[in-house]
CSV table of C-alpha atoms in Angstrom, one decimal:
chain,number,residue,atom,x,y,z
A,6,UNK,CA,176.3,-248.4,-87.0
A,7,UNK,CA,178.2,-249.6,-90.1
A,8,UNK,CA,176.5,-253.0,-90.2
A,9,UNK,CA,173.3,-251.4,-90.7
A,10,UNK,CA,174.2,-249.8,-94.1
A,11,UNK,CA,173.2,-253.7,-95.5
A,12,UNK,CA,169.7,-254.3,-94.4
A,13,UNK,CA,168.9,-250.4,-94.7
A,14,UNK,CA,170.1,-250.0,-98.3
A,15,UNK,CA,168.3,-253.4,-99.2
A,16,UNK,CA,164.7,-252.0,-97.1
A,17,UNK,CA,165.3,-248.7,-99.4
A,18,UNK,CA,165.3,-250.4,-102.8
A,19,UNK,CA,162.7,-252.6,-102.0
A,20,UNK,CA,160.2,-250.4,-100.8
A,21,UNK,CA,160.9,-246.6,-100.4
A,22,UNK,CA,162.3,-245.4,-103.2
A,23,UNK,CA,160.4,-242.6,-104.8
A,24,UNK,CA,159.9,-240.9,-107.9
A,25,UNK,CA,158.3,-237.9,-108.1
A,26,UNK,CA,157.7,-235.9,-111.5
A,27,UNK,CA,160.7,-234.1,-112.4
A,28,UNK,CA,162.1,-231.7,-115.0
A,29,UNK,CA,164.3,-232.8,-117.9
A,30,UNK,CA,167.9,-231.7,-118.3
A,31,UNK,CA,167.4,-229.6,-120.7
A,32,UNK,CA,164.5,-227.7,-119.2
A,33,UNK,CA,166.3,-227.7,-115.7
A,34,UNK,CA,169.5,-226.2,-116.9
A,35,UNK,CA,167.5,-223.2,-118.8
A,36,UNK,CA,164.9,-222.7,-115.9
A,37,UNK,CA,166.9,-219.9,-113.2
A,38,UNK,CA,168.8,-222.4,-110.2
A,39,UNK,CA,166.3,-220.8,-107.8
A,40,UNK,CA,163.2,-222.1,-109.5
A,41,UNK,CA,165.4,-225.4,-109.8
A,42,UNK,CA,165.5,-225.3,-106.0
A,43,UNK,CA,162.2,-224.9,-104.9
A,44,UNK,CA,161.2,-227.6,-106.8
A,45,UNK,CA,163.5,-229.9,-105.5
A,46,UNK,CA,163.0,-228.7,-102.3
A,47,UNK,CA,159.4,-229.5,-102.5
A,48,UNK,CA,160.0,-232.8,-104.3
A,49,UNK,CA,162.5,-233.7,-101.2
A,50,UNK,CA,159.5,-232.4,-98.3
A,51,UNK,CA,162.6,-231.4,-96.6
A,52,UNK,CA,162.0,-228.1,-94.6
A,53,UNK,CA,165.5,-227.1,-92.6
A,54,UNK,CA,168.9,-228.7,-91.7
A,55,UNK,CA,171.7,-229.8,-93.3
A,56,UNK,CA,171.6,-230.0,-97.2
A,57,UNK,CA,174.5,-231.3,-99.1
A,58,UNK,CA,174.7,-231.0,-102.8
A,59,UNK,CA,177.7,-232.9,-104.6
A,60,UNK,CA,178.5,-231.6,-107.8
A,61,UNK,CA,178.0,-228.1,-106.9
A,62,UNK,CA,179.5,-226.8,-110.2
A,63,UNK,CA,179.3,-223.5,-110.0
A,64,UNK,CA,177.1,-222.9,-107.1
A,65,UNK,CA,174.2,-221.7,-108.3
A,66,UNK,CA,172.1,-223.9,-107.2
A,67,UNK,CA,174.0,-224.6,-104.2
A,68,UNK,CA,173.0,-221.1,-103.1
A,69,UNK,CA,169.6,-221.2,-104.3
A,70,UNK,CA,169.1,-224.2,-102.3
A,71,UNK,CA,169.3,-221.6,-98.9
A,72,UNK,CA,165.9,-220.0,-99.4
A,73,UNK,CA,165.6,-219.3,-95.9
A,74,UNK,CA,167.7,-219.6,-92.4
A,75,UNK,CA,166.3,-222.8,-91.8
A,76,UNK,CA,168.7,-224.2,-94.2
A,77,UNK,CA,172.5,-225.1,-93.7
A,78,UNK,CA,174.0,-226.1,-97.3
A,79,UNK,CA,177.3,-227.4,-98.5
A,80,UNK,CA,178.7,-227.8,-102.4
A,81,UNK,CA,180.8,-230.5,-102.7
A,82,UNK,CA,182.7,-231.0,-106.1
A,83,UNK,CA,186.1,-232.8,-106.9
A,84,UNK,CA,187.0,-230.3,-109.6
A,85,UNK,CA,189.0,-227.3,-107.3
A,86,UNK,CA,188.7,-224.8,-110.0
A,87,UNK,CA,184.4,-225.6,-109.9
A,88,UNK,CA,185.2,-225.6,-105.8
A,89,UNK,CA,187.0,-221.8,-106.3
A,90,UNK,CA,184.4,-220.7,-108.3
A,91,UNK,CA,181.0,-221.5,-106.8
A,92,UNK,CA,182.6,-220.0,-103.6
A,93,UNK,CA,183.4,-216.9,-105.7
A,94,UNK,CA,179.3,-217.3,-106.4
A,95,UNK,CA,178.6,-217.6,-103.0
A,96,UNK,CA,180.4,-214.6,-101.9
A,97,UNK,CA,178.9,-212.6,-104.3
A,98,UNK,CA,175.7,-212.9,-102.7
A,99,UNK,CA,176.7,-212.3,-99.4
A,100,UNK,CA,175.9,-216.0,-97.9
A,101,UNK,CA,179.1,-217.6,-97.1
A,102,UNK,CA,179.2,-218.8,-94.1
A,103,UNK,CA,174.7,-220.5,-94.0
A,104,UNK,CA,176.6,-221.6,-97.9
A,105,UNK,CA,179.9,-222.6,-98.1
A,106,UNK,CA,181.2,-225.2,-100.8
A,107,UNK,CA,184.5,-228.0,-100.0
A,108,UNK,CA,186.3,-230.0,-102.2
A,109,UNK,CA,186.4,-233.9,-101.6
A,110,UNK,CA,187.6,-237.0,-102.9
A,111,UNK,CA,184.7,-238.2,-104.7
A,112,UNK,CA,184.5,-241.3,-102.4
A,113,UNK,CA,184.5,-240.4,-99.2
A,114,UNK,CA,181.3,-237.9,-98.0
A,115,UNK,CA,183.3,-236.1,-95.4
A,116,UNK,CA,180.7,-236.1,-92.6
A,117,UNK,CA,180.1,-238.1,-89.5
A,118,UNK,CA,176.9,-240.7,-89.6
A,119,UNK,CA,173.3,-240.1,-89.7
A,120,UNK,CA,174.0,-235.7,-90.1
A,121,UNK,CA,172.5,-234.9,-93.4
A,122,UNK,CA,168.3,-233.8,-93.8
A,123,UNK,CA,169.2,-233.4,-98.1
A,124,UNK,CA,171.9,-235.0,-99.5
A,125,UNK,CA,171.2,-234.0,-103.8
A,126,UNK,CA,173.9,-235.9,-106.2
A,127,UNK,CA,174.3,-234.2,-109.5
A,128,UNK,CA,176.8,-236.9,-110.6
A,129,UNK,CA,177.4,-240.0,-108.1
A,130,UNK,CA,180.6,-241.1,-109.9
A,131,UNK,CA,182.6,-243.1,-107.4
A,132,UNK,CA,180.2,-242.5,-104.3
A,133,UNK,CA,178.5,-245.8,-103.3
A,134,UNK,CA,175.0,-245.9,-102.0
A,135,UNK,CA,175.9,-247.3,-99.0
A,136,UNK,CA,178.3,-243.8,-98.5
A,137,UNK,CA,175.2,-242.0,-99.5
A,138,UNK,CA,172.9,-243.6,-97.2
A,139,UNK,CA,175.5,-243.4,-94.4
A,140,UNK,CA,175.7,-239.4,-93.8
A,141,UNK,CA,171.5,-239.3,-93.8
A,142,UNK,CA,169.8,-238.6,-90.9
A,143,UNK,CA,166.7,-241.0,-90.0
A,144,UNK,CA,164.3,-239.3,-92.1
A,145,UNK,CA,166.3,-237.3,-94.2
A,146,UNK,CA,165.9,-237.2,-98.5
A,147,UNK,CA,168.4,-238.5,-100.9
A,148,UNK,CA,167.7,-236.7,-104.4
A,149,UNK,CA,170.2,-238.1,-107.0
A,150,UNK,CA,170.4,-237.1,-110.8
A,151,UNK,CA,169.6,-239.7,-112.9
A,152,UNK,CA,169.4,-239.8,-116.9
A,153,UNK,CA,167.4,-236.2,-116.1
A,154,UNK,CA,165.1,-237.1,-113.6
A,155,UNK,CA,165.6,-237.0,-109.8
A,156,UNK,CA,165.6,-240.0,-108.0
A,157,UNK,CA,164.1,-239.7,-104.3
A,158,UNK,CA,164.5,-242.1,-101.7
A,159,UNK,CA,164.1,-241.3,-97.7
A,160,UNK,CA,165.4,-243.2,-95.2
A,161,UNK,CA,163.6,-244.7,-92.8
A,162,UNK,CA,163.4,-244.2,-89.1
A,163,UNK,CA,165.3,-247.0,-87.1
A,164,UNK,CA,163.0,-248.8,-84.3
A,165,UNK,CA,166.1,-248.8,-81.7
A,166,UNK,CA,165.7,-244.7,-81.6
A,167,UNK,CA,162.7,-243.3,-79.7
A,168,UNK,CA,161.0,-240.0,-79.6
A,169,UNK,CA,160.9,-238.1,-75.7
A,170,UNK,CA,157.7,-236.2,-76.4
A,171,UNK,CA,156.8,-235.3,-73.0
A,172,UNK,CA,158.5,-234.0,-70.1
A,173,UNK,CA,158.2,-237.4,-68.7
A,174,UNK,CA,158.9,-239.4,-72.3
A,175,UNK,CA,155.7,-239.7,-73.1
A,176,UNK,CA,151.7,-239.1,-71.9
A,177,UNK,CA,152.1,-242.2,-69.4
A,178,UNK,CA,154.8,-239.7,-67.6
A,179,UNK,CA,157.2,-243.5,-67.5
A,180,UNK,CA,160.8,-241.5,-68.1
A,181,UNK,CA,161.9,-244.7,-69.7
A,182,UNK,CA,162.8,-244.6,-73.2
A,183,UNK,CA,163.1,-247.5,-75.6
A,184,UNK,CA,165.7,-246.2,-77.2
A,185,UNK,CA,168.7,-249.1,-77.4
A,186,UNK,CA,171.2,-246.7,-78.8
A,187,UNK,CA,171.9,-244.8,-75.8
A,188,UNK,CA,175.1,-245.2,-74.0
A,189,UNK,CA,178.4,-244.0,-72.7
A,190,UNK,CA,179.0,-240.8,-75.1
A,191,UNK,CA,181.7,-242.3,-77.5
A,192,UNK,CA,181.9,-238.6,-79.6
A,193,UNK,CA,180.8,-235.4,-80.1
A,194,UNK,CA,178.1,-235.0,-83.1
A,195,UNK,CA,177.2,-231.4,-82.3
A,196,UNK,CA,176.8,-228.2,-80.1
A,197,UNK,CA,175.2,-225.2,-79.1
A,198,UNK,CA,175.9,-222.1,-77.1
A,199,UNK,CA,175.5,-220.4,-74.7
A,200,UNK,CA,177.8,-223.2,-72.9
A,201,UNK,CA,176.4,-222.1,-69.0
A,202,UNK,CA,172.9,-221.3,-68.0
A,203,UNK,CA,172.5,-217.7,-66.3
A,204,UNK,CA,173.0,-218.7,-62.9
A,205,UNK,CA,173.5,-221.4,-60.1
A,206,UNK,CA,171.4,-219.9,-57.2
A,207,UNK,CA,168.3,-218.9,-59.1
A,208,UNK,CA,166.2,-220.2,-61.8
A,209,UNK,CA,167.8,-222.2,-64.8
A,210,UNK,CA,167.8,-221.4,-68.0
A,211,UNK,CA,166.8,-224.2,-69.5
A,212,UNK,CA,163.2,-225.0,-68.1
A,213,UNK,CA,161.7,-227.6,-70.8
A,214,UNK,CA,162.8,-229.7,-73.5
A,215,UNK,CA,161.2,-232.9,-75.9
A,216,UNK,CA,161.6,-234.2,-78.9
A,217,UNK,CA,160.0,-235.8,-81.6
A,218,UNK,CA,160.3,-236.5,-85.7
A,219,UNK,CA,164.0,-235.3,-85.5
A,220,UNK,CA,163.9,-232.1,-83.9
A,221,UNK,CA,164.4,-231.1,-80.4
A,222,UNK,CA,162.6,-228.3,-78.7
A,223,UNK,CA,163.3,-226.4,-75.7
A,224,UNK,CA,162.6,-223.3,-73.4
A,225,UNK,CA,165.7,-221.6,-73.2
A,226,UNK,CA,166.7,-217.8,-71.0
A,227,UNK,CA,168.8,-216.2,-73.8
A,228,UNK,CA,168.9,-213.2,-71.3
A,229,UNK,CA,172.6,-211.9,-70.5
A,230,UNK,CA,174.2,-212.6,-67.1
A,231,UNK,CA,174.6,-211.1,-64.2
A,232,UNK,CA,177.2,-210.4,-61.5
A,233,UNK,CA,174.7,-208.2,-59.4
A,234,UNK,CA,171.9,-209.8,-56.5
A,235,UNK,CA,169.7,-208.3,-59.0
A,236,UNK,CA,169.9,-210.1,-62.2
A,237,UNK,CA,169.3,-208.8,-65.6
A,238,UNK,CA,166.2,-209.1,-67.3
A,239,UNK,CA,165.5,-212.3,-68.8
A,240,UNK,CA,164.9,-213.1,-72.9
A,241,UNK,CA,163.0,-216.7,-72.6
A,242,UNK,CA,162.6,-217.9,-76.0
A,243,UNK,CA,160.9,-221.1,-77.5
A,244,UNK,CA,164.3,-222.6,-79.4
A,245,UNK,CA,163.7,-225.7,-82.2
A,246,UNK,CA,166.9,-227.0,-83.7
A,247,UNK,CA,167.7,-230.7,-85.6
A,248,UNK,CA,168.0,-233.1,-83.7
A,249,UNK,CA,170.8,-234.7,-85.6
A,250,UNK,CA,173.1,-231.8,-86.4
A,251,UNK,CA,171.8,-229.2,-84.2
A,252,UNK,CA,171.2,-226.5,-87.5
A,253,UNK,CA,168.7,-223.8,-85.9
A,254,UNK,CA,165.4,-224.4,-87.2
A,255,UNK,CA,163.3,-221.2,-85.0
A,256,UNK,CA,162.8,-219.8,-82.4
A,257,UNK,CA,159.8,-217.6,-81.0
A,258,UNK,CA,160.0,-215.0,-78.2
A,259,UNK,CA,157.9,-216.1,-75.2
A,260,UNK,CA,156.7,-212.8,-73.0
A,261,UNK,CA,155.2,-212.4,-69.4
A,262,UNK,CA,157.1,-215.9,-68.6
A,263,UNK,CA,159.8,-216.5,-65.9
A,264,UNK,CA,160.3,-216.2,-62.2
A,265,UNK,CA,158.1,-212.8,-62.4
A,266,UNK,CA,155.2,-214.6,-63.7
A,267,UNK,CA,155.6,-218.0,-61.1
A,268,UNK,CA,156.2,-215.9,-58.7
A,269,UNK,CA,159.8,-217.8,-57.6
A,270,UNK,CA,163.0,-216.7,-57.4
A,271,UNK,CA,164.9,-219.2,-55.2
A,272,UNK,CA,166.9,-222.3,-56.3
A,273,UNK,CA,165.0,-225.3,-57.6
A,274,UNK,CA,162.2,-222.7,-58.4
A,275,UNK,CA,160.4,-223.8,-61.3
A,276,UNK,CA,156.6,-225.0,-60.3
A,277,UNK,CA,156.4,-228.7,-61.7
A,278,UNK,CA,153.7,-227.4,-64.4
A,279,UNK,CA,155.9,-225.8,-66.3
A,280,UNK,CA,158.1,-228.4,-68.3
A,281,UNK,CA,154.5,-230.0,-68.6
A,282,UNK,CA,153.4,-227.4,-70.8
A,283,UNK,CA,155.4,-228.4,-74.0
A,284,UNK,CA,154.4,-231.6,-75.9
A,285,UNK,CA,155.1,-232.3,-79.7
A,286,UNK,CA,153.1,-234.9,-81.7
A,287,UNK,CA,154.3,-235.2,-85.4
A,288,UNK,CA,154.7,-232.3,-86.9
A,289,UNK,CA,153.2,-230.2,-84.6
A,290,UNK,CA,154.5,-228.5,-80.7
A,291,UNK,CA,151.9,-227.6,-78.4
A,292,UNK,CA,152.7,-224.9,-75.5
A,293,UNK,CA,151.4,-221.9,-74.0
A,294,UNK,CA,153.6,-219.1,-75.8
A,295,UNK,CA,153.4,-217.1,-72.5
A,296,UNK,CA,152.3,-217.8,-68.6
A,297,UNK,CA,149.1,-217.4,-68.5
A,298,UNK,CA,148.0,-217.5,-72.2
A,299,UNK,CA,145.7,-220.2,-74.4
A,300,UNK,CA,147.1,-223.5,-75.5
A,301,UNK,CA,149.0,-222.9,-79.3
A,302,UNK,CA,149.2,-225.1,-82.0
A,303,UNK,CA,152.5,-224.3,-84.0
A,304,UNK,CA,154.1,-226.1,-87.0
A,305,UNK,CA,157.0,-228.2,-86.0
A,306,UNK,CA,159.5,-227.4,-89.0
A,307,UNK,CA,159.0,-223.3,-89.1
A,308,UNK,CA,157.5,-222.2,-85.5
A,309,UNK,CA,154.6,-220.7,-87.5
A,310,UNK,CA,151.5,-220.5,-84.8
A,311,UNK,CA,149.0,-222.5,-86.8
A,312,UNK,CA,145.9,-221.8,-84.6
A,313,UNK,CA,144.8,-221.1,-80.8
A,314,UNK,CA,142.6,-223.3,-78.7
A,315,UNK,CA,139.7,-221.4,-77.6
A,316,UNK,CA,138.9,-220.7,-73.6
A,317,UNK,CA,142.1,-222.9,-72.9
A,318,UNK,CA,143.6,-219.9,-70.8
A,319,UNK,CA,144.9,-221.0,-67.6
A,320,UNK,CA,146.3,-224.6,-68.7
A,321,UNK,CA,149.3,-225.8,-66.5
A,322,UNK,CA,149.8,-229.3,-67.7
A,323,UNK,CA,149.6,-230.8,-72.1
A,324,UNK,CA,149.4,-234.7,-72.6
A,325,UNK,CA,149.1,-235.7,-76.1
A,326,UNK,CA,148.7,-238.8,-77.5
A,327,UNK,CA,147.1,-240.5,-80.9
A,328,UNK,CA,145.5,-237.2,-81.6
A,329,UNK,CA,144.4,-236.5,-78.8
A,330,UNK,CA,145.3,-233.8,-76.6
A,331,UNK,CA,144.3,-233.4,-72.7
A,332,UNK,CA,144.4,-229.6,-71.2
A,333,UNK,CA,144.7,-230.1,-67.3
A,334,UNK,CA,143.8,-227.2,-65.2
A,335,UNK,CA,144.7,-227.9,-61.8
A,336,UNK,CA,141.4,-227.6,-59.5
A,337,UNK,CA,139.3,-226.8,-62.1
A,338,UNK,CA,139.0,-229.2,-65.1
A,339,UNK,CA,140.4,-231.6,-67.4
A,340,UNK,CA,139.6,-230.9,-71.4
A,341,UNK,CA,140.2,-233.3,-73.8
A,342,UNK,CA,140.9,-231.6,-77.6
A,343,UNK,CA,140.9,-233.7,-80.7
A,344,UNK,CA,144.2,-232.6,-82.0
A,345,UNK,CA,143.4,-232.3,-85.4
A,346,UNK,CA,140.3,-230.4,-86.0
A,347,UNK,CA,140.7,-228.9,-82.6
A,348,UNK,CA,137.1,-229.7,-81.5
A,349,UNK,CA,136.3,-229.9,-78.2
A,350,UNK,CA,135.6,-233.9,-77.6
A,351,UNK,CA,134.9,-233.9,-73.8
A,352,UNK,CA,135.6,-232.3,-70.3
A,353,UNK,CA,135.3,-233.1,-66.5
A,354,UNK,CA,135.1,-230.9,-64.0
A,355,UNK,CA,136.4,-231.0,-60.9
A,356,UNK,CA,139.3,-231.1,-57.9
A,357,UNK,CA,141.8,-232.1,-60.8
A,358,UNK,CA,145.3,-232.8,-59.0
A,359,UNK,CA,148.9,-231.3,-60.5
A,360,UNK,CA,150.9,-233.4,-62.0
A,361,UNK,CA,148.7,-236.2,-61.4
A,362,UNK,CA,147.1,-237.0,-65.3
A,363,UNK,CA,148.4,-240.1,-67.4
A,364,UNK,CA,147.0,-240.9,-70.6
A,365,UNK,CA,147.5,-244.4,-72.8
A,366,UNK,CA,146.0,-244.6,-76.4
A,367,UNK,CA,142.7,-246.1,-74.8
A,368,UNK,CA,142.3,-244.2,-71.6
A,369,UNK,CA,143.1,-241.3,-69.6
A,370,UNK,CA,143.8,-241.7,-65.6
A,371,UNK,CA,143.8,-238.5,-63.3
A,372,UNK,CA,143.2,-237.8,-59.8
A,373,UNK,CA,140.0,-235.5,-58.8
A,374,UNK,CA,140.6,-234.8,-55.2
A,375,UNK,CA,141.5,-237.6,-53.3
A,376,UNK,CA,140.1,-240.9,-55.8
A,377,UNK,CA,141.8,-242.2,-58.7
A,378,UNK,CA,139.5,-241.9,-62.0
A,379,UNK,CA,139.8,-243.7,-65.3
A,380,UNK,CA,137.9,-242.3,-68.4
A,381,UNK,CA,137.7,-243.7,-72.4
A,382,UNK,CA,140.5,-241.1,-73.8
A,383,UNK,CA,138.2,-240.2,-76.7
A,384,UNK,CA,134.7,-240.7,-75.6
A,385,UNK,CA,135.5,-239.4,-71.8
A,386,UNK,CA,133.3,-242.1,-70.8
A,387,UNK,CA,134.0,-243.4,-66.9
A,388,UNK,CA,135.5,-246.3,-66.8
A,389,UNK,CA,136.3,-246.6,-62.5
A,390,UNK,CA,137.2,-244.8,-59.5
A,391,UNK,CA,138.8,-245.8,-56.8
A,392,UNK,CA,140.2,-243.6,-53.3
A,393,UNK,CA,144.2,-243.7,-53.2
A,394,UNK,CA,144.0,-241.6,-50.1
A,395,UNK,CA,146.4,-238.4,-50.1
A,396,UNK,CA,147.1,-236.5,-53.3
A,397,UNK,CA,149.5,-238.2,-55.6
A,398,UNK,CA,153.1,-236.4,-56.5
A,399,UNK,CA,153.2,-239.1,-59.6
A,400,UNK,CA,151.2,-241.2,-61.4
A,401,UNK,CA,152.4,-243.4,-64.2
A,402,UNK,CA,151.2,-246.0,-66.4
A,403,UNK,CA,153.5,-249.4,-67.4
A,404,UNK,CA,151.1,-252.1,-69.6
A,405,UNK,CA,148.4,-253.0,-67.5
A,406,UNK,CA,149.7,-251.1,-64.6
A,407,UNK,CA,148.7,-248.2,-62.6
A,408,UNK,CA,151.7,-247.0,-60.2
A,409,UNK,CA,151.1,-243.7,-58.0
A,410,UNK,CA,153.7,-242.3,-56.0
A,411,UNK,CA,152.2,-240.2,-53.2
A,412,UNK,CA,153.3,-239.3,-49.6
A,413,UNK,CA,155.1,-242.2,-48.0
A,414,UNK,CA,153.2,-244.9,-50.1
A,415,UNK,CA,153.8,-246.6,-53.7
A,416,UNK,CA,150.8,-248.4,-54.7
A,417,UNK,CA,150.3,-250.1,-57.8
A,418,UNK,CA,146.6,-250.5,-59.7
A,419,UNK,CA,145.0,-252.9,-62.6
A,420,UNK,CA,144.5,-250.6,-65.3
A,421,UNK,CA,141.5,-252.2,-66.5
A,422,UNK,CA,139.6,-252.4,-63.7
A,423,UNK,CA,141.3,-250.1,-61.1
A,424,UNK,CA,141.3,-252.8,-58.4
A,425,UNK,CA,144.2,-252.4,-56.2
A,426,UNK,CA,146.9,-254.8,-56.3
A,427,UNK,CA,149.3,-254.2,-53.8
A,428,UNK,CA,150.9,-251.0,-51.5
A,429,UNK,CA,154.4,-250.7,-50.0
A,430,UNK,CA,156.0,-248.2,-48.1
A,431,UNK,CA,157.9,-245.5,-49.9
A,432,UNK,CA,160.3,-243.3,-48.5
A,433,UNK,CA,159.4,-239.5,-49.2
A,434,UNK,CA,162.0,-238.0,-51.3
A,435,UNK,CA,161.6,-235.8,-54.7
A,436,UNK,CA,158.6,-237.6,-57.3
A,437,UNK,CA,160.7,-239.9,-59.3
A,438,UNK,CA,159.6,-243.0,-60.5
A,439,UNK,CA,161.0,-245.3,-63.0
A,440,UNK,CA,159.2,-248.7,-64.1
């Protein structure tokens, strides 16, 4: 990860660095630290996580920088009496513990790689930029002081990490990542309680989970647990933390959902449809905030609901792809949404199969009864049909590619045209298929 410091330093000079209008000295250091902080905060487009401010002084602004609980901040300062008094600051307000502020050697940013959303430098001194650009997350905002003006520069996200948007990676429902940085776990970065799920012989607790633009979201049973038959009630929650440093972001309440509502209580429980229901896109989650409620559109960094999809109640399955989002309701139809103005861009009735919908950004590919249709993604315009027989447990898309997974058979279709290529035996086992 150190070898990258080179090339990622060089493509920040080159071409991301930003300066944004900023407040003098002079005019900062009279204006109140929590005005100071909002601006910067604004300047930086940072929204939550971890923010880091070396040369905390005497905390002022260190503790102005935690305007809300989306925010994690740490003072650093080489100076122990500045150290012992911005903690005094802190306490004084009642936030130490979300604030806190460390000494350190003026060198060495004592933090593990890639963990920092805001990292603000007062005074760089002896810190490098390759130190500085070591503790930031992909991402995340480097705001350092210089001759009065801040100095903003974002580091950019790698190609060899890769977003897992879907429940199945992405709207082609292929589980295989391109991420090249996954491997044997070499240490631990971060984590979360509760450490268990509620139980072993009934549903899990955790139910659904993607990610996407550094955050992770997932469905989570907060609800206490039980040594009865009868378990306690459940709390399912909608849960968004960083992705990099795991700093609680939001979480919403999510009623009338759970084993009550499904309508399962024994092990493996969980119809298919339901980790299908949460998708992000860029800086926005889709899901259905309870069972049998409309599609809503919330805002990725603060869980606000920003609006809710009209007559999209009983939608089981999300697939979202450039901007596009596709509302399957099992047996009845298959809605496609233009994710950004939220207008209604086409729809197909019909026998339309579970977990049977793929999408690319050209076409979408579901399965109406027992045949195999391909439509234009935005215009909805046929593109070919074609019988596959029994009902599909899986369809996925690789390239050119068409694989569906159904029964005892894996057959495998030209994308284009929909002609089949070839069919082989499959043995029947749980639908899991990797190309």
């Amino acid at each position: 990860m150190r070898g990258n410091h080179a090339w990622l330093a060089a493509s920040l000079v080159t071409g991301l660095v930003l300066t944004a209008p900023e407040v003098s000295r002079k005019t900062a250091q009279a204006e109140p630290a929590a005005r100071q902080a909002k601006q910067l905060l604004a300047v930086s487009g940072v929204r939550g996580g971890l923010v880091v401010h070396v040369g905390c002084g005497d905390g002022h602004l260190t503790a102005a920088l935690h305007v809300n609980d989306r925010y994690l901040v740490q003072g650093l300062d080489v100076d122990p009496k500045a150290v012992a008094g911005a903690r005094q600051h802190i306490r004084s307000l009642g936030l130490y513990g979300p604030v806190s502020a460390v000494r350190f050697d003026g060198r060495r940013l004592p933090y593990v790689d890639e963990l920092v959303n805001l990292l603000v430098v007062e005074r760089p001194g002896e810190l490098s930029r390759d130190e500085m650009l070591r503790v930031l997350a992909p991402g995340g905002v480097l705001c350092v002081r210089r001759e009065g003006r801040w100095q903003r520069t974002v580091k950019p996200w790698p190609e060899d990490i890769d977003q897992w948007t879907h429940y199945l990676h992405d709207a082609s429902n292929n589980a295989v990542a391109r991420d090249r940085r996954l491997g044997p776990p070499r240490r631990l970065k971060w984590t979360c309680g509760p450490l268990w799920t509620r139980s072993h012989e009934f549903t899990s607790s955790l139910v659904a989970m993607v990610s996407g633009g550094g955050r992770i979201f997932y469905v989570f049973d907060e609800g206490l647990t039980s040594l009865t038959n009868a378990p306690l009630p459940d709390r399912w929650v909608l849960i968004a933390r960083d992705a990099f440093n795991g700093v609680l972001l939001w979480k919403r309440p999510l009623p009338s959902w759970g084993p009550k509502q499904w309508g399962r209580s024994a092990l493996r429980s969980i119809p298919p449809t339901v980790p299908r229901r949460l998708v992000v896109e860029g800086d926005r989650v889709f899901m259905t905030l309870a069972y049998d409620a409309p599609v809503s559109i919330l805002d990725a960094a603060t869980g606000e609901v920003l609006s809710t999809l009209p007559e999209s109640e009983g939608t089981e399955e999300l697939r979202c792809v450039t901007g596009v989002l596709l509302l399957c309701k099992p047996n009845r139809e298959l809605i496609a949404i233009d994710a950004g103005t939220n207008q209604r861009l086409w729809e197909v009735k019909g026998k339309i199969q579970r977990v049977a919908t793929a999408a690319t950004p050209k076409r979408v590919f579901y399965q109406d009864g027992s045949v195999l249709v391909c439509r234009g993604l935005r215009d909805g315009r046929e593109q070919w049909r074609t019988s596959i027989g029994r009902a599909a447990s899986l369809v996925v898309v690789h390239g050119d590619r068409l694989i569906v997974l159904g029964g005892k058979t894996l057959q495998a279709f030209d994308a284009d045209s929909g002609q089949k290529l070839w069919s082989v035996a499959a043995r029947p086992a749980r639908p899991e298929l990797f190309v």
